[in-house]
mmCIF file of N, CA and C in Angstrom:
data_model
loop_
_atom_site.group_PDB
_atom_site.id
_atom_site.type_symbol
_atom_site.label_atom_id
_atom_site.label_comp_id
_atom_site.label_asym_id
_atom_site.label_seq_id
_atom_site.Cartn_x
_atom_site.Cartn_y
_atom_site.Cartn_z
ATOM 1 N N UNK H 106 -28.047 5.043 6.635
ATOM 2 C CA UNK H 106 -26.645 4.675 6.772
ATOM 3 C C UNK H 106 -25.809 5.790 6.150
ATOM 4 N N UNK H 107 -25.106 6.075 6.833
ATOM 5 C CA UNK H 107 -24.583 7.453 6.249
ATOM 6 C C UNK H 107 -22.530 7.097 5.934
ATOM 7 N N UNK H 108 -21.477 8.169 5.741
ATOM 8 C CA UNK H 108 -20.453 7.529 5.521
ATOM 9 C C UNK H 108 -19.501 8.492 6.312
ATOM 10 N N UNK H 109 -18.810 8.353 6.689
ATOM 11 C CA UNK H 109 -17.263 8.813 7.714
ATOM 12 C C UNK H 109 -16.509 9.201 6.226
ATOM 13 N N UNK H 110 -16.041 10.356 6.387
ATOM 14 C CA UNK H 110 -14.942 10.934 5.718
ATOM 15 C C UNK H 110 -13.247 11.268 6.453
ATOM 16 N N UNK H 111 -12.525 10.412 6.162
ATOM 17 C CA UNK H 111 -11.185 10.721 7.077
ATOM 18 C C UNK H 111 -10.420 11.215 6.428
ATOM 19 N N UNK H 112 -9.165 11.781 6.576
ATOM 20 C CA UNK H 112 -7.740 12.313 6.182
ATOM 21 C C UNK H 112 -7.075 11.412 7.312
ATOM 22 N N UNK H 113 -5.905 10.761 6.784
ATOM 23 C CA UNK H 113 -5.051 9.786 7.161
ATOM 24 C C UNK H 113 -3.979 10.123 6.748
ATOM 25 N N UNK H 114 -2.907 10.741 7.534
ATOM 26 C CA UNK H 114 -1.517 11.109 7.276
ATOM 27 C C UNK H 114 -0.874 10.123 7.976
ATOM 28 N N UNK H 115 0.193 9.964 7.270
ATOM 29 C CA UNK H 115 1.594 8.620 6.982
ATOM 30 C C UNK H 115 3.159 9.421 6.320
ATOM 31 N N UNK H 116 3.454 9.385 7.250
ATOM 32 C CA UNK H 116 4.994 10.046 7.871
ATOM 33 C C UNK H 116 5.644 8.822 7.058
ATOM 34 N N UNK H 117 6.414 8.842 6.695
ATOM 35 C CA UNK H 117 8.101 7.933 6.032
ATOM 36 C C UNK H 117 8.887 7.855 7.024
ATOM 37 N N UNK H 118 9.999 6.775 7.200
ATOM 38 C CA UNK H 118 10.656 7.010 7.912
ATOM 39 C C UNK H 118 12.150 7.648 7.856
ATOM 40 N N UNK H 119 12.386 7.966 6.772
ATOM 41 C CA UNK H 119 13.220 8.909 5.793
ATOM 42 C C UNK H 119 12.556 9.785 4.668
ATOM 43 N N UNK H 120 13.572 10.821 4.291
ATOM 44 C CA UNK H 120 13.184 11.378 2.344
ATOM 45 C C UNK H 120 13.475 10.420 1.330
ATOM 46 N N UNK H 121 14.259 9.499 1.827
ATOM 47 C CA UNK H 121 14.617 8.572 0.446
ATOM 48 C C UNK H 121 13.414 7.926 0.677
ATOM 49 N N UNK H 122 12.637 7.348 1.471
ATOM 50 C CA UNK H 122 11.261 6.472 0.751
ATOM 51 C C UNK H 122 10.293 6.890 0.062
ATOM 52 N N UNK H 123 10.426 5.663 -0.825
ATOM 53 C CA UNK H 123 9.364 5.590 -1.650
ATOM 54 C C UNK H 123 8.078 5.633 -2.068
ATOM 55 N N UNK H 124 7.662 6.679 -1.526
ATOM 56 C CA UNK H 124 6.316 6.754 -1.127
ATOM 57 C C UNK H 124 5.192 6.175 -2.203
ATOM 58 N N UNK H 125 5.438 5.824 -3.366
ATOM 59 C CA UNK H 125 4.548 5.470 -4.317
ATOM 60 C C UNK H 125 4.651 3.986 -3.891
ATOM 61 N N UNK H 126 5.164 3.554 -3.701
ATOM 62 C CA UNK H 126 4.963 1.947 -3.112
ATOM 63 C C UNK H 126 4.217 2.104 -1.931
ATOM 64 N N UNK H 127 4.321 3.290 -0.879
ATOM 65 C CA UNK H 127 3.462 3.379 0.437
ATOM 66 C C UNK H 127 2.103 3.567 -0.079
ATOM 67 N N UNK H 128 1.831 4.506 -1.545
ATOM 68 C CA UNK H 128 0.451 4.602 -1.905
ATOM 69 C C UNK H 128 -0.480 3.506 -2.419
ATOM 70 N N UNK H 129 0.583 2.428 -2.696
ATOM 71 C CA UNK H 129 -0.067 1.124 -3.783
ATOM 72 C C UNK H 129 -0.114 0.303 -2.700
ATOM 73 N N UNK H 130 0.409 0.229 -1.198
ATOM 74 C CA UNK H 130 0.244 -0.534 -0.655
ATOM 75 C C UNK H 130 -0.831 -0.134 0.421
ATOM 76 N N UNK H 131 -1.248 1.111 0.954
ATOM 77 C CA UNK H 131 -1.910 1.956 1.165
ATOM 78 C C UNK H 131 -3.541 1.373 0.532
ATOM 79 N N UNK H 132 -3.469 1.473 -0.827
ATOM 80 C CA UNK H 132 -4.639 1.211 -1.712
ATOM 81 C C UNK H 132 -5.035 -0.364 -1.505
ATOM 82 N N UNK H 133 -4.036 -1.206 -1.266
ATOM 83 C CA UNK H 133 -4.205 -2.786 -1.029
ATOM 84 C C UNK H 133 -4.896 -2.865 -0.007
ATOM 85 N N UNK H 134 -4.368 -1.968 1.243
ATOM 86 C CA UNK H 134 -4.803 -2.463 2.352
ATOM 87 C C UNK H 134 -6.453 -1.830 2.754
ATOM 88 N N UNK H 135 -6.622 -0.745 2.330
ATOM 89 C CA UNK H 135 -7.994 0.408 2.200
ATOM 90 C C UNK H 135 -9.336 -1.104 1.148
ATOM 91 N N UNK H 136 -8.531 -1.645 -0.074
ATOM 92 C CA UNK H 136 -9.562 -2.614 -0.557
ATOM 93 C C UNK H 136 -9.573 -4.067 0.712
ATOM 94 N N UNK H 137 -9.233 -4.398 1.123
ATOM 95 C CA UNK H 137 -9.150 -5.171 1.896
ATOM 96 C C UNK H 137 -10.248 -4.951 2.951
ATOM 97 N N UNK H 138 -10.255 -4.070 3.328
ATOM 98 C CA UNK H 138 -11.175 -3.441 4.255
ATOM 99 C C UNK H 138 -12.579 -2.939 3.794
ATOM 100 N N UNK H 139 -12.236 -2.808 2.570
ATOM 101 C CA UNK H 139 -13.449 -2.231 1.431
ATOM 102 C C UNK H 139 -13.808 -0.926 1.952
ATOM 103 N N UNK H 140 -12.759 0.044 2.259
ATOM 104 C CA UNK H 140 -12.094 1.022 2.069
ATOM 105 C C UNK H 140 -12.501 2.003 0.998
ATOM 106 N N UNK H 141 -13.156 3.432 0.704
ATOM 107 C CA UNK H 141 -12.550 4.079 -0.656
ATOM 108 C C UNK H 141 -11.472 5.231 -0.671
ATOM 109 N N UNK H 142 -10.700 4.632 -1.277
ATOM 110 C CA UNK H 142 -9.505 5.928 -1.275
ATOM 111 C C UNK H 142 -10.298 7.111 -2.297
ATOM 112 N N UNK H 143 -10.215 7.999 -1.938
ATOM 113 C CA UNK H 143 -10.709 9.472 -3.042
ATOM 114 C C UNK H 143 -9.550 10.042 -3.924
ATOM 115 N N UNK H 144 -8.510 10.342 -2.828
ATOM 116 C CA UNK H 144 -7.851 11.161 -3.013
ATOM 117 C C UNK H 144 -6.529 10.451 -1.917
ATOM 118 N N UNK H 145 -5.013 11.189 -2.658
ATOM 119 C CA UNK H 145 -3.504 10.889 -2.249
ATOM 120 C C UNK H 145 -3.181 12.284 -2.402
ATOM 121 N N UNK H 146 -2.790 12.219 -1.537
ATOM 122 C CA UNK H 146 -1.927 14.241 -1.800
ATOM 123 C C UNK H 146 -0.630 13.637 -0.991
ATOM 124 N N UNK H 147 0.596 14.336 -1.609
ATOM 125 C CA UNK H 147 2.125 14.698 -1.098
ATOM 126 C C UNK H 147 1.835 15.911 -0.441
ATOM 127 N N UNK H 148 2.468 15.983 0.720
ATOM 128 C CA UNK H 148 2.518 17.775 1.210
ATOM 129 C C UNK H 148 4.254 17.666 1.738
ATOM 130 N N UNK H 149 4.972 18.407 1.485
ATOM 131 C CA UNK H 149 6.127 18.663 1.925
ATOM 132 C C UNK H 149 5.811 19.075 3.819
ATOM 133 N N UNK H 150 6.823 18.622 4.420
ATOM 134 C CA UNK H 150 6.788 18.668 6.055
ATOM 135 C C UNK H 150 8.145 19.530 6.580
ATOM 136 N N UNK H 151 9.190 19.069 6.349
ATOM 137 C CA UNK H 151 10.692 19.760 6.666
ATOM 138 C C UNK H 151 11.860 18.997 6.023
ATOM 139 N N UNK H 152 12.366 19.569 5.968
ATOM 140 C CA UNK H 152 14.167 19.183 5.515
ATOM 141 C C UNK H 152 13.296 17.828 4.375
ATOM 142 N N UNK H 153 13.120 18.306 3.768
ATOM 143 C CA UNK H 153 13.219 17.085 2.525
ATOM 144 C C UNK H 153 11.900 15.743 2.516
ATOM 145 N N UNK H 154 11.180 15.889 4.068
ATOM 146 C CA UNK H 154 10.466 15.170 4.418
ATOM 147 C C UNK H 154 9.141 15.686 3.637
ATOM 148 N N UNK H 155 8.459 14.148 3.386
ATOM 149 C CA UNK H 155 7.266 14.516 2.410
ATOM 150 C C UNK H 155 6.060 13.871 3.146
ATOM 151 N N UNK H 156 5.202 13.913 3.713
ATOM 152 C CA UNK H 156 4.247 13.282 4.082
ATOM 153 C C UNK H 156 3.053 12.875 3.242
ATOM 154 N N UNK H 157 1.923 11.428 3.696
ATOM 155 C CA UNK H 157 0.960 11.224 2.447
ATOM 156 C C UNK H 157 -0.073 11.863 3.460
ATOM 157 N N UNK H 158 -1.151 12.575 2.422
ATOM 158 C CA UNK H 158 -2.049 12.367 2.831
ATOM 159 C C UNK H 158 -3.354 11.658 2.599
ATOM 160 N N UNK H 159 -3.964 10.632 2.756
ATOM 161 C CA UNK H 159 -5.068 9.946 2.187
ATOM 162 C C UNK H 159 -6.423 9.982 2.914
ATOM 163 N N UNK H 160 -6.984 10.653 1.574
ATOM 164 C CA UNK H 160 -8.953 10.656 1.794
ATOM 165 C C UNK H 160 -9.391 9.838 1.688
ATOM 166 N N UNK H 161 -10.138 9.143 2.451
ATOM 167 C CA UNK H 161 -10.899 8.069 2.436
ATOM 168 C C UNK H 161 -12.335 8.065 3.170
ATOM 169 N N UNK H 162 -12.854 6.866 2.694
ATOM 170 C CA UNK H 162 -14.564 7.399 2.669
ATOM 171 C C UNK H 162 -14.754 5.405 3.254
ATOM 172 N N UNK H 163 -15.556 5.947 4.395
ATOM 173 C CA UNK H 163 -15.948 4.416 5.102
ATOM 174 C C UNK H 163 -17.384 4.626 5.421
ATOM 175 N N UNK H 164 -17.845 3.622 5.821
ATOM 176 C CA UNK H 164 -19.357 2.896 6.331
ATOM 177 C C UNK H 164 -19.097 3.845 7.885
ATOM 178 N N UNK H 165 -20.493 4.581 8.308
ATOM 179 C CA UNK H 165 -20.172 5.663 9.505
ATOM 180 C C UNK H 165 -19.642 4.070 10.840
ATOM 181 N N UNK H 166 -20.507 2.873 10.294
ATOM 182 C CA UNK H 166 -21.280 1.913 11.359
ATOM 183 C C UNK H 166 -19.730 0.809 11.451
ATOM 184 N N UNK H 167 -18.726 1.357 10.695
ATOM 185 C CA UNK H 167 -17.334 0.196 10.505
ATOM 186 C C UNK H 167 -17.019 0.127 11.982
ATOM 187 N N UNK H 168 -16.406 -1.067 12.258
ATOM 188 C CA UNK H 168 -15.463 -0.940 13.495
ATOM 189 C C UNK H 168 -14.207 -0.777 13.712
ATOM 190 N N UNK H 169 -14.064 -1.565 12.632
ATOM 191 C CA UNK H 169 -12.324 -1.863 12.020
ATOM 192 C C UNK H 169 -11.456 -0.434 11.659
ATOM 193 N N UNK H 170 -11.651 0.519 12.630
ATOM 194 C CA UNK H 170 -10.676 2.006 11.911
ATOM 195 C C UNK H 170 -9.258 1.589 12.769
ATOM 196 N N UNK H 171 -9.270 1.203 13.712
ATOM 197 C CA UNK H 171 -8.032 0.853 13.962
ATOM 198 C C UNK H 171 -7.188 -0.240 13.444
ATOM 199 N N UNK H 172 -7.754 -0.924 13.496
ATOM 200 C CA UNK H 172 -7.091 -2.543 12.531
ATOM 201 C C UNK H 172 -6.678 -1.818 11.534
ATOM 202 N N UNK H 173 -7.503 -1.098 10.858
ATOM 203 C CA UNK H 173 -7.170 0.023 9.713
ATOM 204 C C UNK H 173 -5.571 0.610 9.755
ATOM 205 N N UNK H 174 -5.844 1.289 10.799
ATOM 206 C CA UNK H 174 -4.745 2.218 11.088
ATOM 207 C C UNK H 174 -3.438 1.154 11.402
ATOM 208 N N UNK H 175 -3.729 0.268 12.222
ATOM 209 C CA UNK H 175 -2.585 -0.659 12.684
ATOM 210 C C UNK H 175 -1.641 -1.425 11.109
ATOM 211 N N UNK H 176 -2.474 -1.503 10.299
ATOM 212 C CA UNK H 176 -1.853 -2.248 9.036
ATOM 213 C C UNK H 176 -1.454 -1.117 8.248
ATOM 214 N N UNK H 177 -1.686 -0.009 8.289
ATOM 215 C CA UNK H 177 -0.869 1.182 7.855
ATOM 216 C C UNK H 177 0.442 1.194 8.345
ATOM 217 N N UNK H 178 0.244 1.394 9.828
ATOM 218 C CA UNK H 178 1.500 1.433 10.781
ATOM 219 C C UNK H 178 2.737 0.527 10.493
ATOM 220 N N UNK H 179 2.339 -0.943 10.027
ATOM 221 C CA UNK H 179 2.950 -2.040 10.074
ATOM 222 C C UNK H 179 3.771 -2.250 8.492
ATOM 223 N N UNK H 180 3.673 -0.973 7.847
ATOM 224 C CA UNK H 180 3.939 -1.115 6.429
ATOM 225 C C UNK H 180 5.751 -0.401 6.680
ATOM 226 N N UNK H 181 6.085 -1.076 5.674
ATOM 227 C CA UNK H 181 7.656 -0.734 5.869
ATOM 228 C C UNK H 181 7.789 0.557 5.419
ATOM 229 N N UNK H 182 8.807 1.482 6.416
ATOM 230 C CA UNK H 182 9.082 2.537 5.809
ATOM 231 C C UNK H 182 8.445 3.566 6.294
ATOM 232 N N UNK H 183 6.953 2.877 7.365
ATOM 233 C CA UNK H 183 6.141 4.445 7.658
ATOM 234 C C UNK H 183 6.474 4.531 8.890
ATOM 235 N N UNK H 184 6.632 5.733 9.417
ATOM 236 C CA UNK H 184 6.832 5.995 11.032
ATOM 237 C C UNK H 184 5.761 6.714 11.944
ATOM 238 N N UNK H 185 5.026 6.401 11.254
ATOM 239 C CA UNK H 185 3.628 7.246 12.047
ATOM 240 C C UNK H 185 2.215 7.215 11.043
ATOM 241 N N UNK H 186 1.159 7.305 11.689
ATOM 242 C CA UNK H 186 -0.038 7.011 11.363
ATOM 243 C C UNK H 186 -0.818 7.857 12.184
ATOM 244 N N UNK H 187 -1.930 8.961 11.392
ATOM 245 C CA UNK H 187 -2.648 9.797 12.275
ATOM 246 C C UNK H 187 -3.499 10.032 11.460
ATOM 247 N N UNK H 188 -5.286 9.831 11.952
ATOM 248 C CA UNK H 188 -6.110 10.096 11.239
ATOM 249 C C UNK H 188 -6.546 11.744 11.776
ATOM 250 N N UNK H 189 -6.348 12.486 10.928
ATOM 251 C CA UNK H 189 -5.784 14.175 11.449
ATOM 252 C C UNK H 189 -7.461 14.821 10.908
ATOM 253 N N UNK H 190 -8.473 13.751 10.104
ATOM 254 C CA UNK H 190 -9.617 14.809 10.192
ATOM 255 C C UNK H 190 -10.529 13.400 10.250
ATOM 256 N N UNK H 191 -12.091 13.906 10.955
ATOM 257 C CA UNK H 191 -12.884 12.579 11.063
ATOM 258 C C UNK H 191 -14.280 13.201 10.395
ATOM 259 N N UNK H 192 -15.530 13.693 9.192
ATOM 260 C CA UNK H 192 -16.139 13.854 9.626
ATOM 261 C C UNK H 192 -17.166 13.211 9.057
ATOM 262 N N UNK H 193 -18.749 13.205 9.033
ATOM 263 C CA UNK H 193 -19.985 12.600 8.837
ATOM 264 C C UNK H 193 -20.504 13.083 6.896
ATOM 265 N N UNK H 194 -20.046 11.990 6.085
ATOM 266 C CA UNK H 194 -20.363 13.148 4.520
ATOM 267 C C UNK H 194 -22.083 13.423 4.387
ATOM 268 N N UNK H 195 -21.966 14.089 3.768
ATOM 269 C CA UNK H 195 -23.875 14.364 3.259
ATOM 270 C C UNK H 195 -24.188 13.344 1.907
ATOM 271 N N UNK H 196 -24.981 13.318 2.350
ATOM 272 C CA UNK H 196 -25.186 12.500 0.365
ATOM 273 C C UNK H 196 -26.074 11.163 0.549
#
């Protein structure tokens, strides 16, 4: 049984949001799923816009990556959801 390594970027739908509430709610929804978050990185995007990026580490055999993605989507404040890397970890 091996594990899926993703990067999951989450767009705001402004610079004024709060993205630390997108990360704690982010983290709710990743345990729910039994999810591991690794890693949260900020990367600046344009004009003031900050995007998240979140590492996360799943079961290769999950089904649920979209349900995943869909309850990201559905969080206030985000305007986009893109899992921007997919790959197989060693270990």
């Amino acid at each position: 049984m091996g594990i899926l390594l993703l990067t999951i970027k989450i767009m705001p739908k402004s610079v004024k949001t709060d993205l630390h509430e997108i990360e704690q709610q982010a983290q709710k929804i990743a345990n729910t799923f039994k999810f591991t978050i690794s890693k949260i990185k900020q990367e600046p995007v344009a004009f003031g816009l900050i995007a998240l990026f979140i590492y996360v580490s799943v079961d290769e055999n999950t089904t649920n990556l979209d349900a995943f993605e869909d309850e990201l989507r559905n969080l206030d404040n985000v305007a986009s959801v893109e899992i921007t890397d997919m790959r197989r970890g060693i270990g």
